[in-house]
Amino acid sequence: MISNTELLKRLQKTKALILDMDGVLVDTEPLHMEAFARFLDALKLPYDNDFLYGFIGFSVPDNIRKIYNERLHITDETVIQQGIKQRDAIYLKLLESTPLHPLPGIEGLVDYCQKKQFKLGVASSSDREQIEVIFKNLKETTQGRFDPQNIFSVTLSGEDVKNRKPDPEIYRKACQLLQEQSENCLTIEDSPAGVSSALAAGLTCIALKSHFVPPEKLTHAHALIEKIDQATEWLRQAQSQ
């Protein structure tokens, strides 16, 4: 982490906001954990919360591969791909049956950035189909008040890059599509892998504390917050200087 003075200097340059989706834009992490739990139950594999929380910030294919490789000692890619499809089907059903809301503070942050005419994007490790279901859900739940399809000019999924987080590829690509230098882009992340991805791409990264990740695993971010509103206030301060 860096000092407040250094952080405000970085935020003065901000011209674009690129948000992570799961756990930042919308609180889907509990649904992800529930989907993994049901998948592990189906395989009759024991697990604890620490094992589940270790999945956060990594792609579903990587996590399913980890389960098969480390817990079942299976490396057959056909079997692994079937497992990925099974887990995704569980998750999609949960998404479709659960009303979703923007994380508290997100609407205020987005509104401020729109007024400042910042470019807006989403960089998520989730698959495109999941992103589209979540975006539709958010629009319906907010009765059209918060419509991600109209808000974000660039939306990248894990399928849009060769290497997913913690690799920096997705953030580099988002900056390119937004036509902004990485040093002028701010992101908010809630996972160690996401923070590492953003930092390696050269963005300013603020980490959001969550119930699923110990805060000490997020201290490589430029700053650590408990609420999105804190990031909005820092931006206001920096942009008014």
mmCIF file with all atom_site columns, C-alpha atoms in Angstrom, residues 45-241:
data_model
loop_
_atom_site.group_PDB
_atom_site.id
_atom_site.type_symbol
_atom_site.label_atom_id
_atom_site.label_alt_id
_atom_site.label_comp_id
_atom_site.label_asym_id
_atom_site.label_entity_id
_atom_site.label_seq_id
_atom_site.pdbx_PDB_ins_code
_atom_site.Cartn_x
_atom_site.Cartn_y
_atom_site.Cartn_z
_atom_site.occupancy
_atom_site.B_iso_or_equiv
_atom_site.pdbx_formal_charge
_atom_site.auth_seq_id
_atom_site.auth_comp_id
_atom_site.auth_asym_id
_atom_site.auth_atom_id
_atom_site.pdbx_PDB_model_num
ATOM 1   C CA . LEU A 1 45  ? -15.434 -34.396 -1.546  1.00 0.00 ? 45  LEU A CA 1
ATOM 2   C CA . PRO A 1 46  ? -14.927 -32.837 1.913   1.00 0.00 ? 46  PRO A CA 1
ATOM 3   C CA . TYR A 1 47  ? -14.055 -29.123 2.093   1.00 0.00 ? 47  TYR A CA 1
ATOM 4   C CA . ASP A 1 48  ? -13.923 -26.187 4.478   1.00 0.00 ? 48  ASP A CA 1
ATOM 5   C CA . ASN A 1 49  ? -14.391 -22.441 4.024   1.00 0.00 ? 49  ASN A CA 1
ATOM 6   C CA . ASP A 1 50  ? -10.676 -21.841 3.493   1.00 0.00 ? 50  ASP A CA 1
ATOM 7   C CA . PHE A 1 51  ? -10.713 -24.249 0.564   1.00 0.00 ? 51  PHE A CA 1
ATOM 8   C CA . LEU A 1 52  ? -13.743 -22.502 -0.965  1.00 0.00 ? 52  LEU A CA 1
ATOM 9   C CA . TYR A 1 53  ? -12.361 -19.003 -0.402  1.00 0.00 ? 53  TYR A CA 1
ATOM 10  C CA . GLY A 1 54  ? -9.187  -20.019 -2.231  1.00 0.00 ? 54  GLY A CA 1
ATOM 11  C CA . PHE A 1 55  ? -11.229 -20.059 -5.440  1.00 0.00 ? 55  PHE A CA 1
ATOM 12  C CA . ILE A 1 56  ? -11.984 -16.328 -5.322  1.00 0.00 ? 56  ILE A CA 1
ATOM 13  C CA . GLY A 1 57  ? -10.344 -14.279 -8.048  1.00 0.00 ? 57  GLY A CA 1
ATOM 14  C CA . PHE A 1 58  ? -9.441  -17.281 -10.187 1.00 0.00 ? 58  PHE A CA 1
ATOM 15  C CA . SER A 1 59  ? -11.381 -18.550 -13.179 1.00 0.00 ? 59  SER A CA 1
ATOM 16  C CA . VAL A 1 60  ? -13.815 -21.438 -12.863 1.00 0.00 ? 60  VAL A CA 1
ATOM 17  C CA . PRO A 1 61  ? -11.786 -23.613 -15.298 1.00 0.00 ? 61  PRO A CA 1
ATOM 18  C CA . ASP A 1 62  ? -8.651  -23.077 -13.194 1.00 0.00 ? 62  ASP A CA 1
ATOM 19  C CA . ASN A 1 63  ? -10.521 -23.912 -9.993  1.00 0.00 ? 63  ASN A CA 1
ATOM 20  C CA . ILE A 1 64  ? -12.209 -27.027 -11.404 1.00 0.00 ? 64  ILE A CA 1
ATOM 21  C CA . ARG A 1 65  ? -8.854  -28.156 -12.767 1.00 0.00 ? 65  ARG A CA 1
ATOM 22  C CA . LYS A 1 66  ? -7.392  -27.686 -9.287  1.00 0.00 ? 66  LYS A CA 1
ATOM 23  C CA . ILE A 1 67  ? -10.144 -29.829 -7.748  1.00 0.00 ? 67  ILE A CA 1
ATOM 24  C CA . TYR A 1 68  ? -9.655  -32.643 -10.234 1.00 0.00 ? 68  TYR A CA 1
ATOM 25  C CA . ASN A 1 69  ? -5.855  -32.496 -10.207 1.00 0.00 ? 69  ASN A CA 1
ATOM 26  C CA . GLU A 1 70  ? -5.237  -32.082 -6.484  1.00 0.00 ? 70  GLU A CA 1
ATOM 27  C CA . ARG A 1 71  ? -8.212  -33.809 -4.882  1.00 0.00 ? 71  ARG A CA 1
ATOM 28  C CA . LEU A 1 72  ? -9.077  -36.528 -7.389  1.00 0.00 ? 72  LEU A CA 1
ATOM 29  C CA . HIS A 1 73  ? -5.729  -36.879 -9.170  1.00 0.00 ? 73  HIS A CA 1
ATOM 30  C CA . ILE A 1 74  ? -7.518  -36.692 -12.509 1.00 0.00 ? 74  ILE A CA 1
ATOM 31  C CA . THR A 1 75  ? -5.816  -34.953 -15.433 1.00 0.00 ? 75  THR A CA 1
ATOM 32  C CA . ASP A 1 76  ? -8.080  -36.161 -18.252 1.00 0.00 ? 76  ASP A CA 1
ATOM 33  C CA . GLU A 1 77  ? -9.131  -32.910 -19.955 1.00 0.00 ? 77  GLU A CA 1
ATOM 34  C CA . THR A 1 78  ? -12.427 -34.391 -21.189 1.00 0.00 ? 78  THR A CA 1
ATOM 35  C CA . VAL A 1 79  ? -13.475 -35.199 -17.620 1.00 0.00 ? 79  VAL A CA 1
ATOM 36  C CA . ILE A 1 80  ? -12.349 -31.754 -16.431 1.00 0.00 ? 80  ILE A CA 1
ATOM 37  C CA . GLN A 1 81  ? -14.348 -29.991 -19.155 1.00 0.00 ? 81  GLN A CA 1
ATOM 38  C CA . GLN A 1 82  ? -17.441 -31.961 -18.126 1.00 0.00 ? 82  GLN A CA 1
ATOM 39  C CA . GLY A 1 83  ? -16.874 -30.823 -14.547 1.00 0.00 ? 83  GLY A CA 1
ATOM 40  C CA . ILE A 1 84  ? -16.625 -27.197 -15.665 1.00 0.00 ? 84  ILE A CA 1
ATOM 41  C CA . LYS A 1 85  ? -19.946 -27.478 -17.501 1.00 0.00 ? 85  LYS A CA 1
ATOM 42  C CA . GLN A 1 86  ? -21.611 -29.104 -14.484 1.00 0.00 ? 86  GLN A CA 1
ATOM 43  C CA . ARG A 1 87  ? -20.428 -26.409 -12.085 1.00 0.00 ? 87  ARG A CA 1
ATOM 44  C CA . ASP A 1 88  ? -21.390 -23.617 -14.530 1.00 0.00 ? 88  ASP A CA 1
ATOM 45  C CA . ALA A 1 89  ? -24.895 -25.060 -14.872 1.00 0.00 ? 89  ALA A CA 1
ATOM 46  C CA . ILE A 1 90  ? -25.314 -24.961 -11.082 1.00 0.00 ? 90  ILE A CA 1
ATOM 47  C CA . TYR A 1 91  ? -24.093 -21.365 -10.949 1.00 0.00 ? 91  TYR A CA 1
ATOM 48  C CA . LEU A 1 92  ? -26.314 -20.163 -13.805 1.00 0.00 ? 92  LEU A CA 1
ATOM 49  C CA . LYS A 1 93  ? -29.406 -21.581 -12.089 1.00 0.00 ? 93  LYS A CA 1
ATOM 50  C CA . LEU A 1 94  ? -28.453 -19.704 -8.924  1.00 0.00 ? 94  LEU A CA 1
ATOM 51  C CA . LEU A 1 95  ? -27.927 -16.483 -10.900 1.00 0.00 ? 95  LEU A CA 1
ATOM 52  C CA . GLU A 1 96  ? -31.275 -16.772 -12.645 1.00 0.00 ? 96  GLU A CA 1
ATOM 53  C CA . SER A 1 97  ? -33.189 -17.451 -9.422  1.00 0.00 ? 97  SER A CA 1
ATOM 54  C CA . THR A 1 98  ? -31.526 -14.835 -7.190  1.00 0.00 ? 98  THR A CA 1
ATOM 55  C CA . PRO A 1 99  ? -32.302 -11.085 -7.488  1.00 0.00 ? 99  PRO A CA 1
ATOM 56  C CA . LEU A 1 100 ? -28.984 -9.201  -7.699  1.00 0.00 ? 100 LEU A CA 1
ATOM 57  C CA . HIS A 1 101 ? -28.203 -5.608  -6.738  1.00 0.00 ? 101 HIS A CA 1
ATOM 58  C CA . PRO A 1 102 ? -25.208 -3.374  -7.409  1.00 0.00 ? 102 PRO A CA 1
ATOM 59  C CA . LEU A 1 103 ? -22.843 -3.446  -4.460  1.00 0.00 ? 103 LEU A CA 1
ATOM 60  C CA . PRO A 1 104 ? -23.525 -0.532  -2.053  1.00 0.00 ? 104 PRO A CA 1
ATOM 61  C CA . GLY A 1 105 ? -21.701 2.554   -3.291  1.00 0.00 ? 105 GLY A CA 1
ATOM 62  C CA . ILE A 1 106 ? -21.278 1.366   -6.876  1.00 0.00 ? 106 ILE A CA 1
ATOM 63  C CA . GLU A 1 107 ? -24.094 3.504   -8.274  1.00 0.00 ? 107 GLU A CA 1
ATOM 64  C CA . GLY A 1 108 ? -22.649 6.591   -6.601  1.00 0.00 ? 108 GLY A CA 1
ATOM 65  C CA . LEU A 1 109 ? -19.166 5.851   -7.933  1.00 0.00 ? 109 LEU A CA 1
ATOM 66  C CA . VAL A 1 110 ? -20.435 5.248   -11.465 1.00 0.00 ? 110 VAL A CA 1
ATOM 67  C CA . ASP A 1 111 ? -22.581 8.389   -11.334 1.00 0.00 ? 111 ASP A CA 1
ATOM 68  C CA . TYR A 1 112 ? -19.566 10.487  -10.276 1.00 0.00 ? 112 TYR A CA 1
ATOM 69  C CA . CYS A 1 113 ? -17.388 8.993   -13.027 1.00 0.00 ? 113 CYS A CA 1
ATOM 70  C CA . GLN A 1 114 ? -20.069 9.640   -15.645 1.00 0.00 ? 114 GLN A CA 1
ATOM 71  C CA . LYS A 1 115 ? -20.323 13.274  -14.551 1.00 0.00 ? 115 LYS A CA 1
ATOM 72  C CA . LYS A 1 116 ? -16.530 13.554  -14.895 1.00 0.00 ? 116 LYS A CA 1
ATOM 73  C CA . GLN A 1 117 ? -16.845 11.916  -18.328 1.00 0.00 ? 117 GLN A CA 1
ATOM 74  C CA . PHE A 1 118 ? -14.531 9.053   -17.376 1.00 0.00 ? 118 PHE A CA 1
ATOM 75  C CA . LYS A 1 119 ? -14.481 6.035   -19.642 1.00 0.00 ? 119 LYS A CA 1
ATOM 76  C CA . LEU A 1 120 ? -16.030 2.983   -17.979 1.00 0.00 ? 120 LEU A CA 1
ATOM 77  C CA . GLY A 1 121 ? -15.277 -0.716  -18.374 1.00 0.00 ? 121 GLY A CA 1
ATOM 78  C CA . VAL A 1 122 ? -15.569 -4.126  -16.724 1.00 0.00 ? 122 VAL A CA 1
ATOM 79  C CA . ALA A 1 123 ? -12.785 -6.725  -16.610 1.00 0.00 ? 123 ALA A CA 1
ATOM 80  C CA . SER A 1 124 ? -14.020 -10.044 -15.245 1.00 0.00 ? 124 SER A CA 1
ATOM 81  C CA . SER A 1 125 ? -12.655 -13.579 -15.131 1.00 0.00 ? 125 SER A CA 1
ATOM 82  C CA . SER A 1 126 ? -16.210 -14.883 -15.528 1.00 0.00 ? 126 SER A CA 1
ATOM 83  C CA . ASP A 1 127 ? -17.467 -16.293 -18.812 1.00 0.00 ? 127 ASP A CA 1
ATOM 84  C CA . ARG A 1 128 ? -19.447 -14.111 -21.208 1.00 0.00 ? 128 ARG A CA 1
ATOM 85  C CA . GLU A 1 129 ? -22.730 -15.962 -20.644 1.00 0.00 ? 129 GLU A CA 1
ATOM 86  C CA . GLN A 1 130 ? -22.498 -15.396 -16.885 1.00 0.00 ? 130 GLN A CA 1
ATOM 87  C CA . ILE A 1 131 ? -21.734 -11.694 -17.351 1.00 0.00 ? 131 ILE A CA 1
ATOM 88  C CA . GLU A 1 132 ? -24.746 -11.281 -19.643 1.00 0.00 ? 132 GLU A CA 1
ATOM 89  C CA . VAL A 1 133 ? -27.056 -13.032 -17.152 1.00 0.00 ? 133 VAL A CA 1
ATOM 90  C CA . ILE A 1 134 ? -25.768 -10.840 -14.310 1.00 0.00 ? 134 ILE A CA 1
ATOM 91  C CA . PHE A 1 135 ? -26.120 -7.640  -16.363 1.00 0.00 ? 135 PHE A CA 1
ATOM 92  C CA . LYS A 1 136 ? -29.705 -8.570  -17.293 1.00 0.00 ? 136 LYS A CA 1
ATOM 93  C CA . ASN A 1 137 ? -30.475 -9.426  -13.670 1.00 0.00 ? 137 ASN A CA 1
ATOM 94  C CA . LEU A 1 138 ? -29.121 -6.063  -12.445 1.00 0.00 ? 138 LEU A CA 1
ATOM 95  C CA . LYS A 1 139 ? -31.147 -4.140  -15.009 1.00 0.00 ? 139 LYS A CA 1
ATOM 96  C CA . GLU A 1 140 ? -34.350 -5.974  -14.066 1.00 0.00 ? 140 GLU A CA 1
ATOM 97  C CA . THR A 1 141 ? -33.795 -5.741  -10.305 1.00 0.00 ? 141 THR A CA 1
ATOM 98  C CA . THR A 1 142 ? -33.173 -1.983  -10.493 1.00 0.00 ? 142 THR A CA 1
ATOM 99  C CA . GLN A 1 143 ? -36.056 -1.513  -12.958 1.00 0.00 ? 143 GLN A CA 1
ATOM 100 C CA . GLY A 1 144 ? -33.651 -0.176  -15.557 1.00 0.00 ? 144 GLY A CA 1
ATOM 101 C CA . ARG A 1 145 ? -32.023 2.387   -13.260 1.00 0.00 ? 145 ARG A CA 1
ATOM 102 C CA . PHE A 1 146 ? -28.695 0.550   -13.399 1.00 0.00 ? 146 PHE A CA 1
ATOM 103 C CA . ASP A 1 147 ? -28.151 -0.976  -16.843 1.00 0.00 ? 147 ASP A CA 1
ATOM 104 C CA . PRO A 1 148 ? -24.548 -2.223  -17.189 1.00 0.00 ? 148 PRO A CA 1
ATOM 105 C CA . GLN A 1 149 ? -24.906 -2.729  -20.946 1.00 0.00 ? 149 GLN A CA 1
ATOM 106 C CA . ASN A 1 150 ? -25.431 1.021   -21.363 1.00 0.00 ? 150 ASN A CA 1
ATOM 107 C CA . ILE A 1 151 ? -23.052 2.120   -18.617 1.00 0.00 ? 151 ILE A CA 1
ATOM 108 C CA . PHE A 1 152 ? -19.882 0.258   -19.615 1.00 0.00 ? 152 PHE A CA 1
ATOM 109 C CA . SER A 1 153 ? -18.442 0.840   -23.072 1.00 0.00 ? 153 SER A CA 1
ATOM 110 C CA . VAL A 1 154 ? -16.016 -2.088  -22.696 1.00 0.00 ? 154 VAL A CA 1
ATOM 111 C CA . THR A 1 155 ? -16.808 -5.426  -21.042 1.00 0.00 ? 155 THR A CA 1
ATOM 112 C CA . LEU A 1 156 ? -14.205 -8.176  -21.075 1.00 0.00 ? 156 LEU A CA 1
ATOM 113 C CA . SER A 1 157 ? -14.753 -11.751 -19.941 1.00 0.00 ? 157 SER A CA 1
ATOM 114 C CA . GLY A 1 158 ? -12.261 -14.477 -19.161 1.00 0.00 ? 158 GLY A CA 1
ATOM 115 C CA . GLU A 1 159 ? -12.991 -15.876 -22.615 1.00 0.00 ? 159 GLU A CA 1
ATOM 116 C CA . ASP A 1 160 ? -11.686 -12.696 -24.255 1.00 0.00 ? 160 ASP A CA 1
ATOM 117 C CA . VAL A 1 161 ? -8.086  -13.315 -23.200 1.00 0.00 ? 161 VAL A CA 1
ATOM 118 C CA . LYS A 1 162 ? -5.618  -16.145 -23.478 1.00 0.00 ? 162 LYS A CA 1
ATOM 119 C CA . ASN A 1 163 ? -4.424  -15.794 -19.892 1.00 0.00 ? 163 ASN A CA 1
ATOM 120 C CA . ARG A 1 164 ? -6.848  -14.954 -17.100 1.00 0.00 ? 164 ARG A CA 1
ATOM 121 C CA . LYS A 1 165 ? -6.133  -13.139 -13.824 1.00 0.00 ? 165 LYS A CA 1
ATOM 122 C CA . PRO A 1 166 ? -3.612  -12.938 -12.145 1.00 0.00 ? 166 PRO A CA 1
ATOM 123 C CA . ASP A 1 167 ? -2.065  -12.421 -15.585 1.00 0.00 ? 167 ASP A CA 1
ATOM 124 C CA . PRO A 1 168 ? -2.291  -8.715  -16.586 1.00 0.00 ? 168 PRO A CA 1
ATOM 125 C CA . GLU A 1 169 ? -3.634  -9.440  -20.085 1.00 0.00 ? 169 GLU A CA 1
ATOM 126 C CA . ILE A 1 170 ? -7.280  -8.594  -19.363 1.00 0.00 ? 170 ILE A CA 1
ATOM 127 C CA . TYR A 1 171 ? -6.436  -5.179  -17.892 1.00 0.00 ? 171 TYR A CA 1
ATOM 128 C CA . ARG A 1 172 ? -3.985  -4.365  -20.658 1.00 0.00 ? 172 ARG A CA 1
ATOM 129 C CA . LYS A 1 173 ? -6.642  -5.223  -23.220 1.00 0.00 ? 173 LYS A CA 1
ATOM 130 C CA . ALA A 1 174 ? -9.273  -3.140  -21.388 1.00 0.00 ? 174 ALA A CA 1
ATOM 131 C CA . CYS A 1 175 ? -6.961  -0.111  -21.399 1.00 0.00 ? 175 CYS A CA 1
ATOM 132 C CA . GLN A 1 176 ? -6.300  -0.569  -25.099 1.00 0.00 ? 176 GLN A CA 1
ATOM 133 C CA . LEU A 1 177 ? -10.011 -0.799  -25.939 1.00 0.00 ? 177 LEU A CA 1
ATOM 134 C CA . LEU A 1 178 ? -10.774 2.252   -23.804 1.00 0.00 ? 178 LEU A CA 1
ATOM 135 C CA . GLN A 1 179 ? -7.853  3.999   -25.526 1.00 0.00 ? 179 GLN A CA 1
ATOM 136 C CA . GLU A 1 180 ? -6.296  5.065   -22.239 1.00 0.00 ? 180 GLU A CA 1
ATOM 137 C CA . GLN A 1 181 ? -2.825  4.670   -20.766 1.00 0.00 ? 181 GLN A CA 1
ATOM 138 C CA . SER A 1 182 ? -2.834  2.245   -17.840 1.00 0.00 ? 182 SER A CA 1
ATOM 139 C CA . GLU A 1 183 ? -1.501  4.934   -15.479 1.00 0.00 ? 183 GLU A CA 1
ATOM 140 C CA . ASN A 1 184 ? -4.715  6.884   -16.119 1.00 0.00 ? 184 ASN A CA 1
ATOM 141 C CA . CYS A 1 185 ? -6.954  3.940   -15.233 1.00 0.00 ? 185 CYS A CA 1
ATOM 142 C CA . LEU A 1 186 ? -8.358  3.034   -11.824 1.00 0.00 ? 186 LEU A CA 1
ATOM 143 C CA . THR A 1 187 ? -9.694  -0.357  -10.846 1.00 0.00 ? 187 THR A CA 1
ATOM 144 C CA . ILE A 1 188 ? -11.301 -1.816  -7.755  1.00 0.00 ? 188 ILE A CA 1
ATOM 145 C CA . GLU A 1 189 ? -10.600 -5.476  -6.997  1.00 0.00 ? 189 GLU A CA 1
ATOM 146 C CA . ASP A 1 190 ? -11.508 -7.844  -4.171  1.00 0.00 ? 190 ASP A CA 1
ATOM 147 C CA . SER A 1 191 ? -9.115  -10.746 -4.748  1.00 0.00 ? 191 SER A CA 1
ATOM 148 C CA . PRO A 1 192 ? -5.338  -11.229 -4.573  1.00 0.00 ? 192 PRO A CA 1
ATOM 149 C CA . ALA A 1 193 ? -5.303  -12.491 -8.173  1.00 0.00 ? 193 ALA A CA 1
ATOM 150 C CA . GLY A 1 194 ? -7.243  -9.467  -9.390  1.00 0.00 ? 194 GLY A CA 1
ATOM 151 C CA . VAL A 1 195 ? -4.978  -7.037  -7.558  1.00 0.00 ? 195 VAL A CA 1
ATOM 152 C CA . SER A 1 196 ? -1.883  -8.723  -9.005  1.00 0.00 ? 196 SER A CA 1
ATOM 153 C CA . SER A 1 197 ? -3.374  -8.571  -12.502 1.00 0.00 ? 197 SER A CA 1
ATOM 154 C CA . ALA A 1 198 ? -4.152  -4.851  -12.250 1.00 0.00 ? 198 ALA A CA 1
ATOM 155 C CA . LEU A 1 199 ? -0.789  -3.900  -10.743 1.00 0.00 ? 199 LEU A CA 1
ATOM 156 C CA . ALA A 1 200 ? 1.148   -5.851  -13.362 1.00 0.00 ? 200 ALA A CA 1
ATOM 157 C CA . ALA A 1 201 ? -0.798  -3.983  -16.048 1.00 0.00 ? 201 ALA A CA 1
ATOM 158 C CA . GLY A 1 202 ? 0.171   -0.641  -14.501 1.00 0.00 ? 202 GLY A CA 1
ATOM 159 C CA . LEU A 1 203 ? -3.227  0.497   -13.173 1.00 0.00 ? 203 LEU A CA 1
ATOM 160 C CA . THR A 1 204 ? -3.997  2.187   -9.891  1.00 0.00 ? 204 THR A CA 1
ATOM 161 C CA . CYS A 1 205 ? -5.660  -0.538  -7.849  1.00 0.00 ? 205 CYS A CA 1
ATOM 162 C CA . ILE A 1 206 ? -7.838  -0.125  -4.769  1.00 0.00 ? 206 ILE A CA 1
ATOM 163 C CA . ALA A 1 207 ? -8.731  -3.354  -2.990  1.00 0.00 ? 207 ALA A CA 1
ATOM 164 C CA . LEU A 1 208 ? -12.143 -3.847  -1.402  1.00 0.00 ? 208 LEU A CA 1
ATOM 165 C CA . LYS A 1 209 ? -12.253 -5.888  1.799   1.00 0.00 ? 209 LYS A CA 1
ATOM 166 C CA . SER A 1 210 ? -14.622 -8.839  1.817   1.00 0.00 ? 210 SER A CA 1
ATOM 167 C CA . HIS A 1 211 ? -15.727 -11.629 4.129   1.00 0.00 ? 211 HIS A CA 1
ATOM 168 C CA . PHE A 1 212 ? -14.035 -14.146 1.870   1.00 0.00 ? 212 PHE A CA 1
ATOM 169 C CA . VAL A 1 213 ? -10.441 -12.868 1.717   1.00 0.00 ? 213 VAL A CA 1
ATOM 170 C CA . PRO A 1 214 ? -8.185  -12.030 4.690   1.00 0.00 ? 214 PRO A CA 1
ATOM 171 C CA . PRO A 1 215 ? -7.203  -8.335  4.338   1.00 0.00 ? 215 PRO A CA 1
ATOM 172 C CA . GLU A 1 216 ? -3.494  -9.159  4.634   1.00 0.00 ? 216 GLU A CA 1
ATOM 173 C CA . LYS A 1 217 ? -3.772  -10.929 1.267   1.00 0.00 ? 217 LYS A CA 1
ATOM 174 C CA . LEU A 1 218 ? -4.805  -7.644  -0.361  1.00 0.00 ? 218 LEU A CA 1
ATOM 175 C CA . THR A 1 219 ? -2.103  -5.347  0.997   1.00 0.00 ? 219 THR A CA 1
ATOM 176 C CA . HIS A 1 220 ? -0.159  -5.331  -2.284  1.00 0.00 ? 220 HIS A CA 1
ATOM 177 C CA . ALA A 1 221 ? -2.902  -3.019  -3.647  1.00 0.00 ? 221 ALA A CA 1
ATOM 178 C CA . HIS A 1 222 ? -2.275  0.735   -3.598  1.00 0.00 ? 222 HIS A CA 1
ATOM 179 C CA . ALA A 1 223 ? -5.024  1.147   -0.999  1.00 0.00 ? 223 ALA A CA 1
ATOM 180 C CA . LEU A 1 224 ? -7.502  -0.947  0.967   1.00 0.00 ? 224 LEU A CA 1
ATOM 181 C CA . ILE A 1 225 ? -11.114 0.068   1.610   1.00 0.00 ? 225 ILE A CA 1
ATOM 182 C CA . GLU A 1 226 ? -14.104 -1.317  3.460   1.00 0.00 ? 226 GLU A CA 1
ATOM 183 C CA . LYS A 1 227 ? -16.735 0.482   1.381   1.00 0.00 ? 227 LYS A CA 1
ATOM 184 C CA . ILE A 1 228 ? -16.909 1.671   -2.239  1.00 0.00 ? 228 ILE A CA 1
ATOM 185 C CA . ASP A 1 229 ? -17.851 5.136   -0.988  1.00 0.00 ? 229 ASP A CA 1
ATOM 186 C CA . GLN A 1 230 ? -14.285 5.573   0.262   1.00 0.00 ? 230 GLN A CA 1
ATOM 187 C CA . ALA A 1 231 ? -12.940 5.229   -3.279  1.00 0.00 ? 231 ALA A CA 1
ATOM 188 C CA . THR A 1 232 ? -15.476 7.757   -4.561  1.00 0.00 ? 232 THR A CA 1
ATOM 189 C CA . GLU A 1 233 ? -14.461 10.261  -1.886  1.00 0.00 ? 233 GLU A CA 1
ATOM 190 C CA . TRP A 1 234 ? -10.749 9.830   -2.682  1.00 0.00 ? 234 TRP A CA 1
ATOM 191 C CA . LEU A 1 235 ? -11.511 10.436  -6.347  1.00 0.00 ? 235 LEU A CA 1
ATOM 192 C CA . ARG A 1 236 ? -13.435 13.603  -5.489  1.00 0.00 ? 236 ARG A CA 1
ATOM 193 C CA . GLN A 1 237 ? -10.527 14.878  -3.403  1.00 0.00 ? 237 GLN A CA 1
ATOM 194 C CA . ALA A 1 238 ? -7.950  14.076  -6.055  1.00 0.00 ? 238 ALA A CA 1
ATOM 195 C CA . GLN A 1 239 ? -9.942  15.502  -8.948  1.00 0.00 ? 239 GLN A CA 1
ATOM 196 C CA . SER A 1 240 ? -10.632 18.761  -7.086  1.00 0.00 ? 240 SER A CA 1
ATOM 197 C CA . GLN A 1 241 ? -6.917  19.491  -6.560  1.00 0.00 ? 241 GLN A CA 1
#
